[in-house]
Short mmCIF file of C-alpha atoms and ligand atoms in Angstrom, two decimals:
data_model
loop_
_atom_site.label_atom_id
_atom_site.label_comp_id
_atom_site.label_asym_id
_atom_site.label_seq_id
_atom_site.Cartn_x
_atom_site.Cartn_y
_atom_site.Cartn_z
CA MET A 5 -79.44 -29.94 -118.40
CA LEU A 6 -82.99 -31.04 -117.26
CA ALA A 7 -85.22 -33.86 -118.56
CA ILE A 8 -88.36 -33.04 -119.44
CA ALA A 9 -89.86 -36.87 -119.83
CA ALA A 10 -93.28 -36.36 -117.60
CA ASN A 11 -95.10 -33.45 -115.93
CA ASP A 12 -92.32 -32.87 -113.43
CA GLY A 13 -90.11 -32.22 -115.85
CA VAL A 14 -92.30 -29.13 -116.81
CA VAL A 15 -92.53 -28.35 -112.68
CA ARG A 16 -88.71 -28.38 -112.73
CA ALA A 17 -87.94 -26.26 -115.64
CA ARG A 18 -90.36 -23.81 -114.21
CA GLN A 19 -87.90 -23.88 -111.04
CA VAL A 20 -84.87 -23.65 -112.56
CA ALA A 21 -86.11 -20.66 -115.20
CA ARG A 22 -87.26 -18.84 -111.74
CA THR A 23 -83.76 -19.48 -110.35
CA LEU A 24 -81.66 -17.95 -113.09
CA ALA A 25 -83.96 -15.44 -113.64
CA GLN A 26 -83.51 -14.06 -109.65
CA GLN A 27 -79.80 -14.59 -110.21
CA CYS A 28 -79.79 -12.28 -113.18
CA ARG A 29 -81.96 -9.74 -111.33
CA LEU A 30 -84.81 -9.40 -113.61
CA SER A 31 -87.97 -7.56 -112.35
CA LEU A 32 -90.61 -9.45 -110.81
CA VAL A 33 -92.71 -8.90 -114.29
CA GLU A 34 -89.93 -10.03 -116.31
CA GLN A 35 -89.27 -13.21 -114.04
CA THR A 36 -92.91 -14.20 -114.43
CA LYS A 37 -92.61 -13.73 -118.33
CA LEU A 38 -89.59 -15.99 -118.17
CA VAL A 39 -90.88 -18.56 -116.22
CA THR A 40 -94.40 -18.57 -118.23
CA ALA A 41 -92.42 -19.01 -121.65
CA ALA A 42 -90.83 -21.75 -120.12
CA SER A 43 -93.56 -23.50 -118.88
CA GLU A 44 -95.27 -23.16 -122.36
CA LEU A 45 -92.24 -24.36 -124.26
CA ALA A 46 -91.53 -27.52 -121.72
CA ARG A 47 -95.22 -28.80 -122.20
CA ASN A 48 -94.88 -28.55 -125.88
CA THR A 49 -91.67 -30.38 -125.53
CA LEU A 50 -93.47 -33.18 -123.44
CA VAL A 51 -96.85 -33.08 -125.44
CA TYR A 52 -95.47 -32.80 -129.02
CA GLY A 53 -92.07 -33.48 -129.20
CA GLY A 54 -92.49 -37.02 -126.82
CA GLY A 55 -90.19 -35.40 -123.75
CA GLY A 56 -86.53 -33.94 -124.52
CA THR A 57 -84.56 -31.75 -122.69
CA MET A 58 -84.07 -28.23 -121.26
CA THR A 59 -80.95 -26.64 -121.00
CA ALA A 60 -80.14 -23.27 -119.11
CA SER A 61 -77.70 -20.89 -118.52
CA LEU A 62 -76.49 -17.08 -117.80
CA VAL A 63 -75.05 -16.04 -120.32
CA ASP A 64 -72.94 -12.27 -120.83
CA GLU A 65 -73.01 -10.51 -124.07
CA ARG A 66 -71.64 -7.16 -125.03
CA GLY A 67 -72.14 -6.04 -121.44
CA ARG A 68 -75.56 -7.24 -121.07
CA ARG A 69 -76.40 -10.60 -119.04
CA GLY A 70 -79.21 -13.05 -119.65
CA VAL A 71 -81.07 -15.93 -119.14
CA ARG A 72 -80.97 -18.64 -121.80
CA LEU A 73 -83.13 -21.45 -122.52
CA VAL A 74 -82.66 -24.25 -125.18
CA PHE A 75 -85.49 -26.63 -125.29
CA ALA A 76 -84.59 -29.77 -127.61
CA ASP A 77 -86.84 -32.98 -128.44
CA GLN A 78 -86.18 -35.58 -130.94
CA GLY A 79 -90.04 -35.74 -132.08
CA PRO A 80 -92.03 -35.50 -135.13
CA GLY A 81 -90.67 -31.56 -135.34
CA ILE A 82 -93.11 -28.85 -137.25
CA PRO A 83 -93.94 -29.13 -140.99
CA ASP A 84 -95.25 -25.68 -140.92
CA VAL A 85 -93.46 -23.19 -138.63
CA ASP A 86 -95.36 -20.27 -139.53
CA LEU A 87 -98.65 -21.76 -139.48
CA ALA A 88 -97.39 -23.19 -136.15
CA LEU A 89 -96.73 -19.44 -135.02
CA THR A 90 -100.14 -18.34 -136.00
CA ASP A 91 -102.29 -16.98 -132.45
CA GLY A 92 -104.90 -19.97 -132.02
CA TRP A 93 -103.62 -22.40 -133.84
CA THR A 94 -103.25 -25.61 -132.48
CA SER A 95 -103.02 -29.47 -133.68
CA GLY A 96 -104.13 -30.63 -130.82
CA SER A 97 -106.81 -29.52 -128.15
CA GLY A 98 -104.62 -26.33 -126.80
CA MET A 99 -105.52 -22.40 -127.21
CA GLY A 100 -102.33 -22.41 -129.74
CA LEU A 101 -101.05 -19.57 -127.57
CA GLY A 102 -97.94 -21.11 -126.38
CA LEU A 103 -95.43 -20.81 -128.81
CA SER A 104 -96.23 -17.28 -130.35
CA GLY A 105 -97.31 -15.70 -126.74
CA SER A 106 -93.52 -17.13 -125.48
CA LYS A 107 -92.09 -15.16 -128.71
CA ARG A 108 -93.87 -11.98 -127.23
CA LEU A 109 -92.75 -13.04 -123.53
CA VAL A 110 -88.87 -12.90 -124.21
CA ASP A 111 -86.09 -10.83 -126.04
CA ASP A 112 -84.70 -13.27 -128.39
CA PHE A 113 -86.54 -16.34 -129.61
CA VAL A 114 -85.30 -18.96 -132.19
CA LEU A 115 -87.36 -21.70 -133.55
CA GLU A 116 -85.33 -24.58 -135.41
CA SER A 117 -87.54 -27.46 -136.76
CA ALA A 118 -87.87 -29.84 -139.59
CA PRO A 119 -90.18 -32.73 -140.42
CA GLY A 120 -88.59 -35.74 -138.62
CA ARG A 121 -85.48 -34.24 -137.11
CA GLY A 122 -86.92 -33.12 -134.22
CA THR A 123 -87.64 -29.29 -132.44
CA THR A 124 -84.95 -27.05 -130.88
CA VAL A 125 -86.21 -23.53 -129.23
CA THR A 126 -83.95 -21.01 -127.92
CA ILE A 127 -84.99 -18.39 -125.68
CA THR A 128 -82.98 -15.47 -124.00
CA LYS A 129 -84.36 -12.51 -121.74
CA TRP A 130 -81.53 -9.97 -120.97
CA GLY A 131 -81.33 -8.27 -117.78
CA ARG A 132 -80.70 -4.51 -117.59
CA MET B 29 -82.07 -71.34 -109.72
CA VAL B 30 -79.46 -72.20 -107.17
CA ALA B 31 -78.49 -76.14 -106.52
CA GLY B 32 -79.16 -77.11 -103.20
CA GLY B 33 -77.98 -80.52 -101.65
CA GLU B 34 -75.10 -80.42 -99.08
CA GLY B 35 -74.63 -76.75 -99.10
CA THR B 36 -78.15 -76.36 -97.35
CA THR B 37 -77.66 -79.38 -95.25
CA ARG B 38 -74.49 -77.93 -93.87
CA LEU B 39 -76.23 -74.90 -93.34
CA VAL B 40 -79.07 -75.81 -91.60
CA GLU B 41 -76.78 -77.74 -89.24
CA LEU B 42 -74.82 -74.58 -88.49
CA LEU B 43 -77.60 -72.57 -87.83
CA THR B 44 -79.39 -75.30 -85.96
CA VAL B 45 -76.70 -76.29 -83.44
CA ARG B 46 -76.24 -72.80 -82.12
CA GLY B 47 -79.57 -71.35 -82.92
CA GLU B 48 -80.34 -69.52 -79.90
CA ASP B 49 -76.42 -67.66 -80.01
CA LEU B 50 -76.88 -66.97 -83.52
CA GLY B 51 -80.70 -65.57 -83.19
CA ALA B 52 -79.34 -63.90 -80.08
CA ASP B 53 -76.55 -62.28 -81.93
CA TRP B 54 -78.50 -61.28 -84.98
CA ALA B 55 -81.03 -59.62 -82.61
CA ASP B 56 -78.37 -57.56 -80.44
CA ARG B 57 -76.44 -56.57 -83.90
CA VAL B 58 -79.73 -55.36 -85.83
CA SER B 59 -81.23 -53.29 -82.88
CA ARG B 60 -77.82 -51.43 -82.13
CA SER B 61 -78.23 -50.52 -86.20
CA LEU B 62 -81.59 -49.26 -85.29
CA GLY B 63 -80.27 -47.36 -82.37
CA GLY B 64 -83.27 -48.39 -80.24
CA ARG B 65 -86.03 -47.11 -82.22
CA VAL B 66 -87.42 -50.26 -82.41
CA SER B 67 -87.31 -52.25 -79.23
CA ARG B 68 -85.15 -54.97 -78.10
CA SER B 69 -88.30 -57.34 -77.83
CA GLU B 70 -90.07 -56.26 -80.76
CA VAL B 71 -86.74 -56.91 -83.27
CA GLN B 72 -86.32 -60.35 -81.18
CA ARG B 73 -89.80 -61.40 -82.33
CA GLU B 74 -89.58 -60.27 -85.99
CA LEU B 75 -85.99 -61.87 -86.82
CA GLY B 76 -87.53 -64.81 -84.39
CA GLU B 77 -90.22 -65.69 -86.80
CA LEU B 78 -88.01 -64.85 -89.95
CA TYR B 79 -85.12 -67.23 -88.47
CA THR B 80 -87.43 -69.94 -88.31
CA ALA B 81 -88.82 -69.21 -91.52
CA LEU B 82 -85.26 -69.41 -93.38
CA LEU B 83 -84.48 -72.66 -91.83
CA THR B 84 -87.70 -74.18 -92.78
CA ALA B 85 -87.07 -73.02 -96.14
CA LEU B 86 -83.35 -74.06 -96.27
CA GLN B 87 -84.39 -77.95 -95.09
CA THR B 88 -86.09 -78.15 -97.90
CA GLY B 89 -82.98 -78.04 -100.11
CA SER B 90 -83.51 -74.89 -102.02
CA LEU B 91 -81.22 -72.11 -102.04
CA ASP B 92 -83.82 -69.91 -104.76
CA ALA B 93 -84.81 -66.93 -102.81
CA HIS B 94 -87.61 -66.36 -105.32
CA GLY B 95 -89.10 -70.37 -105.06
CA GLU B 96 -91.72 -71.64 -103.73
CA ALA B 97 -89.92 -72.86 -100.70
CA PHE B 98 -89.24 -69.18 -99.51
CA GLY B 99 -92.90 -67.73 -99.78
CA GLU B 100 -93.10 -67.46 -95.62
CA VAL B 101 -89.65 -65.89 -95.83
CA ARG B 102 -90.90 -63.27 -98.27
CA ALA B 103 -94.05 -62.34 -96.79
CA LEU B 104 -92.29 -62.34 -93.39
CA LEU B 105 -89.55 -59.64 -95.21
CA SER B 106 -92.71 -57.96 -96.79
CA GLU B 107 -93.97 -56.84 -93.91
CA LEU B 108 -90.88 -56.06 -91.95
CA SER B 109 -89.96 -53.60 -94.69
CA ARG B 110 -93.61 -51.93 -94.89
CA SER B 111 -93.61 -51.24 -91.01
CA ARG B 112 -89.77 -50.10 -91.49
CA ALA B 113 -91.32 -47.56 -94.14
CA ARG B 114 -93.69 -46.67 -92.42
CA GLN B 115 -91.76 -45.32 -89.29
CA GLY B 116 -89.10 -43.56 -91.50
CA PHE B 117 -86.24 -46.23 -91.25
CA THR B 118 -84.03 -45.39 -94.27
CA PRO B 119 -83.59 -48.44 -96.98
CA SER B 120 -80.48 -49.19 -95.69
CA GLU B 121 -81.35 -49.74 -92.16
CA THR B 122 -83.83 -52.06 -93.55
CA ALA B 123 -81.74 -54.20 -95.48
CA LEU B 124 -79.18 -54.12 -93.21
CA SER B 125 -81.72 -56.21 -91.02
CA LEU B 126 -80.84 -58.85 -93.12
CA PHE B 127 -77.35 -58.73 -94.40
CA SER B 128 -76.18 -58.62 -90.48
CA LEU B 129 -76.89 -62.11 -90.78
CA LYS B 130 -73.90 -62.94 -92.56
CA GLU B 131 -71.77 -61.38 -89.92
CA VAL B 132 -73.29 -63.32 -87.13
CA LEU B 133 -72.88 -66.78 -89.04
CA GLU B 134 -68.90 -65.82 -90.12
CA PRO B 135 -67.64 -66.87 -86.53
CA VAL B 136 -69.09 -70.24 -86.61
CA LEU B 137 -67.79 -71.33 -89.74
CA THR B 138 -64.64 -73.58 -89.25
CA GLY B 139 -63.39 -73.45 -92.50
CA GLU B 140 -61.35 -77.20 -91.62
CA ASP B 141 -62.75 -78.33 -95.55
CA GLY B 142 -64.18 -76.14 -98.34
CA GLY B 143 -67.12 -77.72 -96.97
CA ASP B 144 -68.16 -74.54 -94.54
CA VAL B 145 -66.54 -71.79 -97.53
CA ARG B 146 -69.11 -73.27 -100.14
CA ALA B 147 -72.21 -73.62 -97.67
CA TYR B 148 -71.48 -69.84 -96.55
CA LEU B 149 -71.15 -68.71 -100.29
CA ALA B 150 -74.27 -69.87 -101.16
CA PHE B 151 -75.71 -68.27 -98.19
CA THR B 152 -74.63 -64.88 -98.91
CA LYS B 153 -75.98 -64.78 -102.24
CA LEU B 154 -79.25 -65.89 -100.73
CA VAL B 155 -79.08 -63.57 -98.14
CA ASP B 156 -78.21 -60.31 -101.13
CA ASP B 157 -81.16 -61.93 -102.99
CA LEU B 158 -83.20 -61.47 -100.37
CA GLY B 159 -82.06 -58.39 -99.38
CA LEU B 160 -82.85 -56.88 -102.82
CA PHE B 161 -86.04 -58.15 -101.95
CA THR B 162 -86.71 -55.85 -99.05
CA ILE B 163 -85.29 -53.15 -100.88
CA GLU B 164 -88.20 -53.45 -103.42
CA ALA B 165 -90.87 -54.23 -100.78
CA TYR B 166 -89.28 -51.03 -99.08
CA SER B 167 -89.73 -48.71 -102.00
CA ARG B 168 -92.93 -50.34 -102.72
CA THR B 169 -94.73 -49.16 -99.62
CA ARG B 170 -92.84 -45.60 -99.72
CA GLU B 171 -94.08 -45.21 -103.33
CA GLU B 172 -97.70 -46.04 -102.05
CA LEU B 173 -96.98 -43.32 -99.21
CA ILE B 174 -96.25 -40.44 -101.31
CA GLY B 175 -99.13 -41.35 -103.34
CA ALA B 176 -101.12 -41.02 -100.29
CA GLN B 177 -99.46 -37.94 -99.63
CA ALA B 178 -99.78 -36.02 -102.76
CA GLU B 179 -103.53 -37.20 -102.89
CA GLN B 180 -104.07 -35.59 -99.53
CA LEU B 181 -101.97 -32.60 -100.15
CA LEU B 182 -104.45 -32.08 -103.60
CA GLU B 183 -107.27 -32.13 -100.66
CA LEU B 184 -105.66 -29.92 -98.46
CA SER B 185 -104.67 -27.25 -100.80
CA THR B 186 -108.10 -26.59 -102.39
CA PRO B 187 -110.07 -25.51 -99.75
CA VAL B 188 -113.80 -24.08 -100.52
CA VAL B 189 -115.01 -21.29 -98.12
CA LYS B 190 -117.76 -19.60 -97.79
CA LEU B 191 -117.53 -15.73 -97.99
CA TRP B 192 -121.02 -14.80 -97.47
CA ASP B 193 -124.89 -16.00 -97.83
CA GLY B 194 -124.69 -17.19 -101.40
CA VAL B 195 -120.77 -16.58 -102.25
CA ILE B 196 -118.37 -19.05 -102.03
CA GLY B 197 -114.42 -18.47 -102.40
CA VAL B 198 -111.79 -20.73 -103.69
CA PRO B 199 -108.58 -19.92 -102.88
CA LEU B 200 -105.72 -21.43 -104.97
CA VAL B 201 -102.52 -21.89 -104.03
CA GLY B 202 -99.03 -23.27 -106.31
CA THR B 203 -99.46 -24.51 -109.57
CA LEU B 204 -102.71 -25.63 -111.03
CA ASP B 205 -102.73 -28.90 -113.28
CA SER B 206 -105.22 -31.09 -115.04
CA ALA B 207 -105.51 -33.47 -111.60
CA ARG B 208 -106.00 -30.13 -109.23
CA THR B 209 -108.34 -28.52 -111.63
CA MET B 210 -110.54 -31.79 -111.73
CA VAL B 211 -110.60 -31.48 -107.75
CA VAL B 212 -110.95 -28.04 -107.27
CA MET B 213 -114.13 -27.96 -109.88
CA GLU B 214 -115.48 -30.76 -108.11
CA LYS B 215 -115.49 -29.21 -104.63
CA MET B 216 -116.66 -25.93 -106.19
CA LEU B 217 -119.55 -27.01 -108.19
CA GLN B 218 -120.73 -29.49 -105.31
CA ALA B 219 -120.30 -26.15 -102.45
CA LEU B 220 -122.66 -24.21 -105.32
CA VAL B 221 -125.20 -27.04 -104.19
CA ASP B 222 -124.52 -27.22 -100.75
CA THR B 223 -124.63 -23.71 -99.69
CA GLY B 224 -127.01 -22.95 -102.42
CA SER B 225 -124.81 -20.13 -103.53
CA GLU B 226 -124.61 -18.45 -107.08
CA GLN B 227 -121.63 -16.91 -106.85
CA ALA B 228 -118.15 -17.67 -106.45
CA VAL B 229 -114.68 -16.13 -106.69
CA ILE B 230 -111.77 -17.74 -107.67
CA ASP B 231 -108.81 -16.22 -106.23
CA ILE B 232 -105.53 -16.90 -107.82
CA THR B 233 -103.06 -14.74 -105.80
CA GLY B 234 -100.77 -17.93 -104.51
CA VAL B 235 -100.84 -19.23 -108.41
CA PRO B 236 -97.06 -17.96 -109.18
CA ALA B 237 -97.69 -18.12 -112.96
CA VAL B 238 -100.67 -18.04 -115.18
CA ASP B 239 -99.93 -19.68 -118.48
CA THR B 240 -102.28 -21.21 -121.38
CA GLU B 241 -102.94 -24.37 -119.40
CA VAL B 242 -103.91 -23.04 -116.08
CA ALA B 243 -105.73 -20.28 -118.19
CA GLN B 244 -107.54 -23.21 -120.03
CA HIS B 245 -108.58 -24.71 -116.76
CA LEU B 246 -109.63 -21.77 -115.24
CA LEU B 247 -111.89 -21.35 -118.31
CA LYS B 248 -113.48 -24.58 -117.96
CA THR B 249 -114.20 -24.09 -114.29
CA VAL B 250 -115.80 -21.06 -115.04
CA VAL B 251 -117.97 -22.89 -117.69
CA ALA B 252 -118.93 -25.43 -115.42
CA ALA B 253 -119.96 -23.26 -113.13
CA ARG B 254 -122.17 -21.22 -115.26
CA LEU B 255 -124.08 -24.11 -116.51
CA MET B 256 -124.87 -24.71 -113.16
CA GLY B 257 -126.21 -20.95 -113.21
CA ALA B 258 -123.87 -19.72 -111.13
CA GLU B 259 -121.12 -16.73 -111.66
CA CYS B 260 -117.55 -17.01 -111.47
CA THR B 261 -115.25 -14.08 -110.42
CA ILE B 262 -111.51 -14.50 -110.98
CA SER B 263 -109.66 -12.25 -108.27
CA GLY B 264 -105.91 -11.83 -107.23
CA ILE B 265 -104.82 -11.07 -110.58
CA ARG B 266 -101.55 -9.56 -109.55
CA PRO B 267 -99.53 -6.86 -112.02
CA GLN B 268 -96.62 -9.29 -113.17
CA ILE B 269 -99.52 -12.35 -114.20
CA ALA B 270 -101.97 -9.57 -115.88
CA GLN B 271 -99.07 -8.24 -118.15
CA THR B 272 -97.66 -11.81 -118.50
CA ILE B 273 -101.72 -12.91 -119.49
CA VAL B 274 -101.89 -9.55 -122.00
CA ALA B 275 -98.48 -10.75 -123.60
CA LEU B 276 -99.35 -14.36 -124.32
CA GLY B 277 -102.50 -13.43 -125.66
CA ILE B 278 -105.15 -15.27 -123.44
CA ASP B 279 -108.34 -13.62 -123.68
CA PHE B 280 -110.78 -14.20 -120.89
CA GLY B 281 -113.74 -13.24 -122.57
CA ASP B 282 -116.26 -12.00 -120.85
CA ILE B 283 -115.20 -13.49 -117.45
CA VAL B 284 -115.13 -10.93 -114.71
CA THR B 285 -111.77 -10.49 -113.08
CA LYS B 286 -110.42 -8.16 -110.24
CA ALA B 287 -107.48 -7.17 -108.35
CA THR B 288 -108.36 -8.52 -105.32
CA LEU B 289 -110.43 -10.57 -103.29
CA ALA B 290 -111.96 -7.62 -101.35
CA ASP B 291 -113.02 -6.29 -104.96
CA ALA B 292 -114.59 -9.37 -106.25
CA LEU B 293 -116.26 -9.92 -102.96
CA ARG B 294 -117.70 -6.59 -103.26
CA HIS B 295 -118.65 -7.50 -107.26
CA ALA B 296 -120.62 -10.73 -106.08
CA LEU B 297 -122.46 -9.13 -103.59
CA ARG B 298 -123.76 -6.76 -105.54
CA ALA B 299 -124.78 -9.32 -108.47
CA SER B 300 -126.52 -11.07 -105.58
CA GLY B 301 -128.64 -8.45 -104.75
CA VAL B 302 -127.04 -6.69 -101.65
CA THR B 303 -126.72 -2.66 -101.66
CA PHE B 304 -124.02 -0.65 -99.36
CA THR B 305 -124.89 1.82 -97.22
CA ARG B 306 -122.16 4.07 -95.50
CA PRO B 307 -121.91 4.68 -92.11
CA GLY B 308 -124.19 7.72 -90.88
CA GLY B 309 -126.86 6.68 -93.06
CA SER B 310 -126.29 8.28 -96.46
CA ALA B 311 -126.78 5.58 -99.19
CA GLY B 312 -123.77 4.37 -100.68
CA ALA B 313 -123.48 3.26 -104.49
CA ARG B 314 -125.39 0.34 -105.65
N1 LIG C 24 -91.65 -29.41 -130.02
C1 LIG C 24 -92.91 -29.70 -130.56
N2 LIG C 24 -92.61 -30.39 -131.58
C2 LIG C 24 -93.53 -30.83 -132.36
N3 LIG C 24 -94.67 -30.04 -132.95
C3 LIG C 24 -94.69 -28.59 -131.94
C4 LIG C 24 -93.87 -28.72 -130.88
N4 LIG C 24 -94.17 -27.16 -130.44
C5 LIG C 24 -95.39 -26.80 -131.10
N5 LIG C 24 -95.55 -28.01 -132.14
C6 LIG C 24 -96.87 -27.55 -133.12
O1 LIG C 24 -97.20 -26.18 -132.66
C7 LIG C 24 -98.36 -25.90 -132.45
C8 LIG C 24 -98.96 -24.61 -131.67
O2 LIG C 24 -97.95 -24.97 -130.90
P1 LIG C 24 -98.44 -23.76 -129.56
O3 LIG C 24 -97.86 -23.98 -128.04
O4 LIG C 24 -98.44 -22.45 -129.81
O5 LIG C 24 -100.12 -23.97 -128.80
P2 LIG C 24 -100.31 -25.38 -128.35
O6 LIG C 24 -99.34 -26.37 -127.43
O7 LIG C 24 -101.46 -26.37 -129.30
O8 LIG C 24 -101.50 -25.07 -127.16
P3 LIG C 24 -101.02 -24.14 -125.99
O9 LIG C 24 -101.78 -22.43 -126.15
O10 LIG C 24 -101.78 -24.76 -124.54
O11 LIG C 24 -99.66 -24.07 -125.98
C9 LIG C 24 -98.96 -27.15 -131.89
O12 LIG C 24 -100.29 -27.47 -131.61
C10 LIG C 24 -97.80 -28.38 -132.55
O13 LIG C 24 -98.84 -28.48 -133.47
MG1 LIG C 25 -97.82 -25.25 -125.91
#
């Protein structure tokens, strides 16, 4: 488990994602997609969640191997998840593509959030 | 605040009577622990000053490491920590210089009455406090060093090169965070002015991932260049980066992007009116 409390946490999250993606023998394209999604979600955890954690693991399911990353924070939560997942919507000064883009970059994407109870995003990328 | 009184009187006695021997013994131990990386005479000088300052402070009857009486001692310790940190000694090696003073004092304790023991205990507490002060001073210096290095690295890793008359190149390597973007942008805009260039090529071959933050930084840089009447081309977009950018949904708008630096240079030269001819005289594509 990795703490995301400052910018270096985002950098570490990318490095961990890259290492696991290589262990899982993902192609260079898939590696880059996972690393980029990790970067987006880690930064959201830091900027909007007020800091949190990333838990990384290799998973085996039905003969497939994959990388799973769980980003969790105890921040304000997301009041309207559909809106947050809309391309181009941002409550800050971003491009509003981090969440929706990450969803497209990975195979499985689960977002759990409720106002006042924080946000958890779980992503998985499967190898072949 | 530790009460002084009889404890310090006895300490001053112990440290004065055999002062020269103790001082020499201390210097021996410290220079051994530093493995000869600081000369014996240098150690002797540093510790000699410290020993004198320590005695002077103890003579006031105080045992408070953070008190006024120990101001001179702390100043000397700060200086010692700074030079050790700069020379690359570990925090342990640095603090040991002080802690070994306890061992030096041990053999001279008589233990005949409780006075020596009490004096020694008070002394170890003082040395411990001063030791902690040393470590803090040491880490402050290290943090300053690291900060300075990070800044140097920032400068170092963002060179702006002249590619051709009127065309400058900015090869980016590593991650593009906000601090780096500032430096890149400033350097690039300044170079455009200094060289009178109207074309810049930002090469991201060495950037491992382009996320929304990096993309936003790139866009801002291009816009700033445009405001100065210069055009930017982004090159070095490798296949995995291109696919990721598309999946993320980032739109680079009307910014020209190229796969390689060579392609970008050709584009920039054409844009600045250079024509290409093939060897043999037949005119090339314009
Ligand atoms: N962990 C979180 N906690 C609370 N709100 C969040 C969290 N993550 C995202 N949000 C909300 O969802 C919005 C959309 O997030 P998204 O990452 O897509 O865009 P962004 O971060 O604003 O811009 P960028 O394109 O630079 O990522 C954010 O503006 C924010 O309001
Ligand atoms: Mg975001």
